[in-house]
mmCIF file of C-alpha atoms in Angstrom:
data_model
loop_
_atom_site.group_PDB
_atom_site.id
_atom_site.type_symbol
_atom_site.label_atom_id
_atom_site.label_comp_id
_atom_site.label_asym_id
_atom_site.label_seq_id
_atom_site.Cartn_x
_atom_site.Cartn_y
_atom_site.Cartn_z
ATOM 1 C CA MET A 1 180.014 52.966 42.629
ATOM 2 C CA ASN A 2 176.935 51.004 42.099
ATOM 3 C CA LYS A 3 176.974 48.023 39.181
ATOM 4 C CA THR A 4 174.511 50.188 37.053
ATOM 5 C CA LEU A 5 176.653 53.407 37.197
ATOM 6 C CA LEU A 6 179.599 51.533 36.575
ATOM 7 C CA HIS A 7 178.218 49.878 33.555
ATOM 8 C CA ALA A 8 176.749 53.276 32.291
ATOM 9 C CA VAL A 9 180.399 54.605 32.602
ATOM 10 C CA LEU A 10 182.067 51.895 30.637
ATOM 11 C CA LEU A 11 179.258 52.178 28.089
ATOM 12 C CA ALA A 12 179.991 55.852 27.664
ATOM 13 C CA LEU A 13 183.602 55.162 27.383
ATOM 14 C CA ILE A 14 183.330 52.533 24.847
ATOM 15 C CA VAL A 15 181.103 55.209 22.654
ATOM 16 C CA VAL A 16 183.497 57.849 23.076
ATOM 17 C CA ALA A 17 186.904 55.962 22.733
ATOM 18 C CA PRO A 18 186.908 56.010 18.684
ATOM 19 C CA PHE A 19 186.061 59.678 18.470
ATOM 20 C CA ALA A 20 188.523 60.769 21.073
ATOM 21 C CA PHE A 21 191.509 58.760 19.838
ATOM 22 C CA PRO A 22 190.663 58.665 15.946
ATOM 23 C CA ASP A 23 194.246 57.585 15.168
ATOM 24 C CA PHE A 24 193.685 54.384 17.348
ATOM 25 C CA ARG A 25 190.334 53.120 15.782
ATOM 26 C CA THR A 26 192.136 49.808 14.371
ATOM 27 C CA GLN A 27 193.983 49.176 17.638
ATOM 28 C CA LEU A 28 190.720 49.686 19.567
ATOM 29 C CA ALA A 29 188.782 47.212 17.263
ATOM 30 C CA THR A 30 191.820 44.921 17.501
ATOM 31 C CA LEU A 31 191.147 45.201 21.329
ATOM 32 C CA TRP A 32 187.500 44.152 21.181
ATOM 33 C CA LEU A 33 188.827 41.132 19.154
ATOM 34 C CA MET A 34 191.254 40.240 21.906
ATOM 35 C CA ILE A 35 188.101 40.651 24.420
ATOM 36 C CA ILE A 36 185.821 38.336 22.383
ATOM 37 C CA VAL A 37 188.362 35.390 22.129
ATOM 38 C CA ALA A 38 189.811 35.703 25.603
ATOM 39 C CA LEU A 39 186.331 35.731 26.910
ATOM 40 C CA THR A 40 185.120 32.584 24.594
ATOM 41 C CA TRP A 41 188.220 30.646 25.569
ATOM 42 C CA ASP A 42 187.767 31.244 29.442
ATOM 43 C CA MET A 43 184.142 29.603 28.697
ATOM 44 C CA THR A 44 185.685 26.066 28.191
ATOM 45 C CA GLY A 45 189.504 26.941 29.736
ATOM 46 C CA GLY A 46 188.468 28.536 32.710
ATOM 47 C CA GLN A 47 184.707 27.816 33.504
ATOM 48 C CA MET A 48 184.813 24.274 32.202
ATOM 49 C CA GLY A 49 188.458 23.218 33.056
ATOM 50 C CA TYR A 50 189.163 22.206 29.561
ATOM 51 C CA ASN A 51 192.167 23.890 28.182
ATOM 52 C CA SER A 52 191.931 24.119 24.410
ATOM 53 C CA LEU A 53 195.193 25.503 22.375
ATOM 54 C CA GLY A 54 192.968 24.948 18.921
ATOM 55 C CA ASN A 55 190.169 27.704 19.401
ATOM 56 C CA ILE A 56 192.186 29.547 16.761
ATOM 57 C CA PHE A 57 190.729 27.178 14.488
ATOM 58 C CA PHE A 58 187.167 28.656 14.789
ATOM 59 C CA TYR A 59 188.746 32.218 14.048
ATOM 60 C CA GLY A 60 190.399 30.835 10.994
ATOM 61 C CA THR A 61 187.543 29.088 9.504
ATOM 62 C CA GLY A 62 185.224 31.685 10.131
ATOM 63 C CA MET A 63 187.111 33.834 8.077
ATOM 64 C CA TYR A 64 187.281 31.843 5.343
ATOM 65 C CA VAL A 65 183.359 30.813 5.719
ATOM 66 C CA ALA A 66 182.500 34.458 5.721
ATOM 67 C CA ALA A 67 184.647 35.446 2.828
ATOM 68 C CA VAL A 68 183.515 32.552 0.294
ATOM 69 C CA VAL A 69 179.925 33.132 1.236
ATOM 70 C CA CYS A 70 180.403 36.989 0.462
ATOM 71 C CA ILE A 71 181.998 35.990 -2.875
ATOM 72 C CA ALA A 72 179.896 33.357 -3.665
ATOM 73 C CA MET A 73 176.932 35.792 -3.435
ATOM 74 C CA ALA A 74 178.168 37.825 -6.524
ATOM 75 C CA HIS A 75 180.770 35.776 -8.042
ATOM 76 C CA ASN A 76 182.073 32.253 -8.956
ATOM 77 C CA VAL A 77 184.310 31.513 -6.155
ATOM 78 C CA ALA A 78 186.923 29.347 -8.453
ATOM 79 C CA GLU A 79 187.196 32.231 -10.914
ATOM 80 C CA TYR A 80 187.701 34.761 -8.113
ATOM 81 C CA THR A 81 190.466 32.744 -6.390
ATOM 82 C CA ASP A 82 192.098 31.714 -9.776
ATOM 83 C CA ALA A 83 195.717 33.217 -9.370
ATOM 84 C CA SER A 84 196.176 33.130 -13.334
ATOM 85 C CA GLY A 85 192.909 34.833 -14.003
ATOM 86 C CA GLY A 86 193.330 38.383 -13.612
ATOM 87 C CA GLY A 87 189.763 38.971 -14.066
ATOM 88 C CA ILE A 88 187.974 42.318 -12.661
ATOM 89 C CA PHE A 89 185.373 41.605 -9.993
ATOM 90 C CA LYS A 90 182.941 44.037 -8.618
ATOM 91 C CA PHE A 91 180.475 44.260 -5.785
ATOM 92 C CA THR A 92 177.847 46.673 -5.235
ATOM 93 C CA ASP A 93 177.271 48.098 -1.815
ATOM 94 C CA ALA A 94 174.341 45.828 -1.409
ATOM 95 C CA GLN A 95 176.287 42.355 -2.230
ATOM 96 C CA TYR A 96 179.197 43.962 0.195
ATOM 97 C CA PHE A 97 176.747 44.655 3.045
ATOM 98 C CA GLY A 98 174.418 41.420 2.350
ATOM 99 C CA GLY A 99 177.740 39.215 1.951
ATOM 100 C CA LEU A 100 178.975 41.043 5.126
ATOM 101 C CA ILE A 101 176.004 39.929 7.186
ATOM 102 C CA ILE A 102 175.143 36.732 5.901
ATOM 103 C CA GLY A 103 178.813 35.750 5.847
ATOM 104 C CA VAL A 104 179.637 36.592 9.428
ATOM 105 C CA ILE A 105 176.360 34.720 10.623
ATOM 106 C CA ALA A 106 177.246 31.838 8.624
ATOM 107 C CA ALA A 107 180.531 31.865 9.831
ATOM 108 C CA GLY A 108 179.309 31.864 13.483
ATOM 109 C CA LEU A 109 176.766 28.979 12.556
ATOM 110 C CA PHE A 110 179.548 26.780 10.669
ATOM 111 C CA CYS A 111 181.915 26.896 13.528
ATOM 112 C CA SER A 112 179.541 26.235 16.045
ATOM 113 C CA ILE A 113 178.347 22.820 14.241
ATOM 114 C CA THR A 114 182.080 22.283 13.596
ATOM 115 C CA ALA A 115 182.582 22.552 17.223
ATOM 116 C CA PHE A 116 179.956 20.242 17.797
ATOM 117 C CA ILE A 117 181.392 17.584 15.632
ATOM 118 C CA ILE A 118 185.029 18.182 16.760
ATOM 119 C CA GLY A 119 184.238 17.920 20.409
ATOM 120 C CA TYR A 120 183.033 14.149 20.151
ATOM 121 C CA VAL A 121 186.424 12.860 19.506
ATOM 122 C CA THR A 122 188.488 15.516 21.745
ATOM 123 C CA PHE A 123 186.460 15.561 24.693
ATOM 124 C CA GLY A 124 187.491 12.147 25.105
ATOM 125 C CA LEU A 125 190.867 13.620 26.012
ATOM 126 C CA ARG A 126 191.784 15.231 29.149
ATOM 127 C CA GLY A 127 194.280 17.579 30.679
ATOM 128 C CA PRO A 128 197.468 18.077 28.189
ATOM 129 C CA TYR A 129 195.949 15.562 25.874
ATOM 130 C CA PHE A 130 193.045 17.711 25.029
ATOM 131 C CA ALA A 131 195.159 20.916 24.512
ATOM 132 C CA ILE A 132 197.373 19.080 22.054
ATOM 133 C CA GLY A 133 194.495 17.405 20.229
ATOM 134 C CA THR A 134 192.763 20.712 19.654
ATOM 135 C CA LEU A 135 195.956 22.332 18.796
ATOM 136 C CA GLY A 136 196.627 19.617 16.282
ATOM 137 C CA VAL A 137 193.220 20.238 14.783
ATOM 138 C CA ALA A 138 194.062 24.428 14.201
ATOM 139 C CA ILE A 139 197.445 23.243 12.740
ATOM 140 C CA ALA A 140 196.252 20.844 10.137
ATOM 141 C CA ALA A 141 193.317 23.201 9.304
ATOM 142 C CA GLY A 142 195.710 25.719 8.256
ATOM 143 C CA GLU A 143 197.689 23.560 6.276
ATOM 144 C CA LEU A 144 195.057 22.075 4.297
ATOM 145 C CA VAL A 145 193.513 25.268 3.609
ATOM 146 C CA SER A 146 196.695 26.489 2.246
ATOM 147 C CA ASN A 147 196.799 23.632 -0.183
ATOM 148 C CA TRP A 148 192.861 24.184 -1.277
ATOM 149 C CA ASP A 149 193.473 26.573 -4.338
ATOM 150 C CA TRP A 150 189.345 26.594 -4.469
ATOM 151 C CA VAL A 151 189.925 29.169 -1.394
ATOM 152 C CA GLY A 152 193.332 30.630 -2.573
ATOM 153 C CA GLY A 153 195.513 28.054 -1.341
ATOM 154 C CA GLY A 154 198.545 29.650 0.444
ATOM 155 C CA GLN A 155 198.347 33.154 -1.430
ATOM 156 C CA GLY A 156 195.152 33.835 0.426
ATOM 157 C CA ILE A 157 191.743 35.323 -0.373
ATOM 158 C CA ALA A 158 191.099 38.949 -0.890
ATOM 159 C CA LEU A 159 187.664 40.575 -0.175
ATOM 160 C CA PRO A 160 186.088 43.610 -1.593
ATOM 161 C CA VAL A 161 186.886 47.072 0.178
ATOM 162 C CA TYR A 162 184.592 48.793 2.366
ATOM 163 C CA PRO A 163 182.691 50.809 -0.016
ATOM 164 C CA TYR A 164 182.836 54.249 1.613
ATOM 165 C CA ASP A 165 185.335 56.315 3.288
ATOM 166 C CA LEU A 166 188.559 54.539 4.893
ATOM 167 C CA ASP A 167 187.783 56.549 8.497
ATOM 168 C CA GLN A 168 184.268 55.800 8.486
ATOM 169 C CA GLY A 169 185.073 52.151 7.589
ATOM 170 C CA LYS A 170 187.304 51.982 10.755
ATOM 171 C CA LEU A 171 184.737 53.270 12.682
ATOM 172 C CA PHE A 172 182.370 50.867 11.173
ATOM 173 C CA PHE A 173 184.193 47.723 12.211
ATOM 174 C CA TYR A 174 185.144 49.086 15.698
ATOM 175 C CA ALA A 175 181.256 49.255 16.247
ATOM 176 C CA LEU A 176 180.789 45.709 14.912
ATOM 177 C CA PHE A 177 183.388 44.298 17.149
ATOM 178 C CA ALA A 178 182.194 46.184 20.078
ATOM 179 C CA ILE A 179 178.607 45.214 19.822
ATOM 180 C CA THR A 180 179.760 41.408 19.414
ATOM 181 C CA GLY A 181 181.545 41.818 22.542
ATOM 182 C CA ILE A 182 179.381 43.672 24.471
ATOM 183 C CA GLY A 183 176.540 41.181 23.341
ATOM 184 C CA LEU A 184 178.914 38.109 24.353
ATOM 185 C CA PHE A 185 179.750 39.791 27.756
ATOM 186 C CA ALA A 186 175.789 40.247 28.619
ATOM 187 C CA PHE A 187 175.176 36.805 27.355
ATOM 188 C CA LEU A 188 177.761 35.749 29.779
ATOM 189 C CA SER A 189 176.852 37.585 32.687
ATOM 190 C CA TRP A 190 173.786 35.526 32.595
ATOM 191 C CA PHE A 191 174.882 32.244 31.386
ATOM 192 C CA TYR A 192 177.194 31.630 34.218
ATOM 193 C CA GLN A 193 174.510 32.267 36.850
ATOM 194 C CA THR A 194 172.158 29.755 35.234
ATOM 195 C CA ARG A 195 171.865 25.931 36.249
ATOM 196 C CA PHE A 196 173.816 25.430 32.854
ATOM 197 C CA GLY A 197 176.639 27.521 34.145
ATOM 198 C CA ALA A 198 176.797 25.750 37.546
ATOM 199 C CA ALA A 199 176.872 22.447 35.664
ATOM 200 C CA ILE A 200 179.817 23.359 33.733
ATOM 201 C CA ASN A 201 181.570 24.616 36.871
ATOM 202 C CA ALA A 202 180.969 21.102 38.411
ATOM 203 C CA ILE A 203 182.525 19.442 35.595
ATOM 204 C CA ARG A 204 185.593 21.793 36.207
ATOM 205 C CA ASP A 205 185.632 20.536 40.038
ATOM 206 C CA ASP A 206 185.231 17.124 39.341
ATOM 207 C CA GLU A 207 183.812 15.668 36.358
ATOM 208 C CA GLU A 208 183.618 12.038 37.764
ATOM 209 C CA LYS A 209 181.387 13.495 40.712
ATOM 210 C CA ALA A 210 179.323 15.531 38.321
ATOM 211 C CA GLU A 211 178.455 12.601 36.168
ATOM 212 C CA ALA A 212 177.706 10.755 39.330
ATOM 213 C CA MET A 213 175.264 13.505 40.303
ATOM 214 C CA GLY A 214 173.417 12.954 36.945
ATOM 215 C CA ILE A 215 174.869 15.716 34.685
ATOM 216 C CA HIS A 216 175.481 14.629 31.299
ATOM 217 C CA THR A 217 178.843 16.024 31.124
ATOM 218 C CA LEU A 218 179.666 15.269 27.342
ATOM 219 C CA ARG A 219 176.080 17.120 26.657
ATOM 220 C CA TYR A 220 177.182 20.259 28.480
ATOM 221 C CA LYS A 221 181.066 20.239 27.238
ATOM 222 C CA LEU A 222 179.697 19.904 23.579
ATOM 223 C CA THR A 223 176.987 22.850 23.986
ATOM 224 C CA THR A 224 179.547 25.224 25.691
ATOM 225 C CA TRP A 225 182.476 24.762 23.097
ATOM 226 C CA SER A 226 179.804 25.234 20.253
ATOM 227 C CA ILE A 227 178.696 28.305 21.775
ATOM 228 C CA ALA A 228 182.214 29.569 22.394
ATOM 229 C CA ALA A 229 182.912 28.490 18.592
ATOM 230 C CA PHE A 230 179.868 30.574 17.751
ATOM 231 C CA PHE A 231 181.432 34.013 18.847
ATOM 232 C CA VAL A 232 184.964 33.142 17.710
ATOM 233 C CA GLY A 233 183.550 32.318 14.370
ATOM 234 C CA VAL A 234 181.619 35.538 14.318
ATOM 235 C CA ALA A 235 184.698 37.372 15.355
ATOM 236 C CA GLY A 236 186.614 35.904 12.618
ATOM 237 C CA GLY A 237 184.095 36.942 10.073
ATOM 238 C CA ILE A 238 184.185 40.309 10.803
ATOM 239 C CA SER A 239 188.032 40.084 10.782
ATOM 240 C CA ALA A 240 187.897 38.642 7.180
ATOM 241 C CA PHE A 241 186.109 42.109 6.036
ATOM 242 C CA GLN A 242 188.361 44.186 8.281
ATOM 243 C CA LEU A 243 191.677 43.087 7.090
ATOM 244 C CA ILE A 244 190.347 42.658 3.439
ATOM 245 C CA HIS A 245 193.048 40.202 2.539
ATOM 246 C CA PHE A 246 194.330 37.172 4.758
ATOM 247 C CA GLU A 247 196.098 33.879 3.954
ATOM 248 C CA PRO A 248 196.077 30.691 6.000
ATOM 249 C CA LEU A 249 199.028 30.290 7.947
ATOM 250 C CA GLU A 250 199.939 33.830 9.345
ATOM 251 C CA THR A 251 196.513 35.363 9.446
ATOM 252 C CA ALA A 252 193.804 32.955 9.919
ATOM 253 C CA TYR A 253 194.981 30.204 11.669
ATOM 254 C CA GLN A 254 197.687 31.850 13.518
ATOM 255 C CA THR A 255 198.439 29.499 16.139
ATOM 256 C CA ILE A 256 201.454 31.201 17.791
ATOM 257 C CA ASN A 257 200.037 34.425 17.656
ATOM 258 C CA LEU A 258 196.491 35.138 18.711
ATOM 259 C CA GLY A 259 195.931 31.305 19.461
ATOM 260 C CA ILE A 260 198.594 31.865 22.295
ATOM 261 C CA PHE A 261 197.281 35.274 23.035
ATOM 262 C CA MET A 262 194.114 34.321 23.733
ATOM 263 C CA VAL A 263 195.116 32.035 26.662
ATOM 264 C CA VAL A 264 197.443 34.540 28.253
ATOM 265 C CA CYS A 265 195.175 37.214 27.933
ATOM 266 C CA VAL A 266 192.720 34.913 30.402
ATOM 267 C CA LEU A 267 195.704 33.991 32.663
ATOM 268 C CA LEU A 268 196.708 37.501 32.906
ATOM 269 C CA GLY A 269 193.379 38.564 34.030
ATOM 270 C CA GLY A 270 192.171 35.678 36.068
ATOM 271 C CA LYS A 271 190.643 32.082 34.931
ATOM 272 C CA GLY A 272 186.964 31.312 35.558
ATOM 273 C CA THR A 273 185.818 35.030 36.231
ATOM 274 C CA LEU A 274 183.762 37.207 34.007
ATOM 275 C CA TRP A 275 185.865 40.214 34.342
ATOM 276 C CA GLY A 276 189.197 38.444 34.188
ATOM 277 C CA PRO A 277 189.323 37.960 30.414
ATOM 278 C CA VAL A 278 188.322 41.438 29.857
ATOM 279 C CA ILE A 279 190.974 42.783 32.132
ATOM 280 C CA GLY A 280 193.521 40.664 30.998
ATOM 281 C CA ALA A 281 192.859 41.510 27.333
ATOM 282 C CA ILE A 282 193.261 45.144 28.234
ATOM 283 C CA MET A 283 196.397 44.616 29.668
ATOM 284 C CA PHE A 284 198.203 42.271 27.299
ATOM 285 C CA HIS A 285 196.912 44.585 24.089
ATOM 286 C CA VAL A 286 198.142 47.559 25.736
ATOM 287 C CA PHE A 287 201.456 45.959 26.619
ATOM 288 C CA LYS A 288 201.709 44.325 22.851
ATOM 289 C CA GLU A 289 201.188 47.764 21.375
ATOM 290 C CA VAL A 290 203.635 49.743 23.705
ATOM 291 C CA THR A 291 206.355 46.929 23.079
ATOM 292 C CA TRP A 292 205.536 47.265 19.203
ATOM 293 C CA ASN A 293 205.915 50.844 19.206
ATOM 294 C CA TYR A 294 209.076 51.422 21.387
ATOM 295 C CA PHE A 295 210.744 47.999 21.524
ATOM 296 C CA LEU A 296 210.156 46.640 18.122
ATOM 297 C CA GLY A 297 213.196 44.483 17.909
ATOM 298 C CA TRP A 298 212.788 43.051 21.478
ATOM 299 C CA GLN A 299 208.592 42.722 21.206
ATOM 300 C CA TRP A 300 208.819 39.258 21.199
ATOM 301 C CA VAL A 301 211.305 38.650 23.853
ATOM 302 C CA ALA A 302 209.158 40.965 26.220
ATOM 303 C CA LEU A 303 206.007 39.347 25.331
ATOM 304 C CA GLY A 304 207.643 35.652 26.126
ATOM 305 C CA ALA A 305 209.013 37.376 29.281
ATOM 306 C CA LEU A 306 205.425 38.319 30.048
ATOM 307 C CA ILE A 307 203.916 34.920 29.411
ATOM 308 C CA VAL A 308 206.482 32.941 31.697
ATOM 309 C CA VAL A 309 206.120 35.334 34.419
ATOM 310 C CA THR A 310 202.454 35.224 34.129
ATOM 311 C CA VAL A 311 202.605 31.571 34.216
ATOM 312 C CA VAL A 312 204.985 30.932 36.711
ATOM 313 C CA TYR A 313 204.170 33.570 39.497
ATOM 314 C CA PHE A 314 200.617 35.075 38.689
ATOM 315 C CA GLN A 315 198.497 32.033 37.887
ATOM 316 C CA ASP A 316 195.476 33.360 39.522
ATOM 317 C CA GLY A 317 195.829 36.538 37.637
ATOM 318 C CA VAL A 318 194.497 40.251 38.298
ATOM 319 C CA MET A 319 191.119 38.862 39.592
ATOM 320 C CA GLY A 320 192.465 36.340 41.821
ATOM 321 C CA TYR A 321 194.867 38.855 43.368
ATOM 322 C CA LEU A 322 191.853 40.966 43.892
ATOM 323 C CA GLN A 323 189.717 38.248 45.142
ATOM 324 C CA TYR A 324 192.252 37.037 47.816
ATOM 325 C CA ARG A 325 193.273 40.899 49.061
ATOM 326 C CA TYR A 326 189.693 42.150 49.064
ATOM 327 C CA PRO A 327 187.061 39.476 49.324
ATOM 328 C CA ALA A 328 184.560 42.018 50.617
ATOM 329 C CA TRP A 329 184.327 43.539 46.985
ATOM 330 C CA PHE A 330 182.997 40.304 45.520
ATOM 331 C CA GLY A 331 180.725 39.002 48.113
ATOM 332 C CA ILE A 332 183.180 36.846 49.439
ATOM 333 C CA THR A 333 182.890 35.962 53.359
ATOM 334 C CA VAL A 334 185.878 35.207 55.159
ATOM 335 C CA GLU A 335 185.416 33.725 58.528
ATOM 336 C CA GLN A 336 187.683 35.216 61.173
ATOM 337 C CA ASP A 337 189.427 32.760 63.715
ATOM 338 C CA LYS A 338 187.433 32.319 66.775
ATOM 339 C CA PRO A 339 189.028 33.463 70.211
ATOM 340 C CA ALA A 340 189.934 30.535 72.357
ATOM 341 C CA GLU A 341 187.361 29.625 74.572
ATOM 342 C CA SER A 342 187.785 31.108 78.145
ATOM 343 C CA SER A 343 188.170 28.712 80.884
ATOM 344 C CA LYS A 344 184.956 28.747 83.172
#
């Protein structure tokens, strides 16, 4: 099957899926969320060699930025989030959709700028220090927001409900996540083939040599992380409207859930590959949903076991295994051992 036909089949499946499985539209939308955060994590962790544990910061920040922008366009934010207010706040359809569009775009841009600023400090760290440093940023942000009454504090913040039919709303958010995911995948398939993509791969392979070759490594690292943060922020903004209500520690800055899951998805599918995060996200999401439905009390045990097995025995992931077993599928040429030169 050639590449064009494969893409056409996949696109058809993406369009048909929410209609073929209408009871699973929310789960399918969540699957797209997993694909987006896995692809964005791989931009720095797999393609550039900087393993971040703090990308969840951009997801949570995107949720709050989108929510605040939407509310501020129609009401006073402090009065809206006042726990003792008890006021009734209504949104027209125009305010809802206008707030959603502008809020989601603002979420992406804000996260992108924030990533650029944070990167100036954290990209001075290497290896596990970078991972722990970014994790600290995410944890600190969750604690700060939970004590910030203007955005609802620990009780969280609520957004208006989708103004039309509930099933239509599920389809609407599925479409938003799917369009974002497809757009991100298409962008990365081009991005990784450019000189910029080759430069971040050089940073991953040997940063000192890349610097010696004239590559301004900090500039490339900041730009890559900012692009990744933009898409994570957009995904967070869409999630804010889909969930309607969210709070800082367990939903927005969920470091031990989505913050870890996005890393596991990439490891499961294969770091540093375009399709690896997608395949890993699908496998992990299906595994998570199956264990949730049939092994509820043991779900976290099963997820923990999956993480351990993946990290210890399956570090190259599915794509790494396939590239090793079937190199011709990926255009990899393996030189065969030449026969010993016969004696003259």
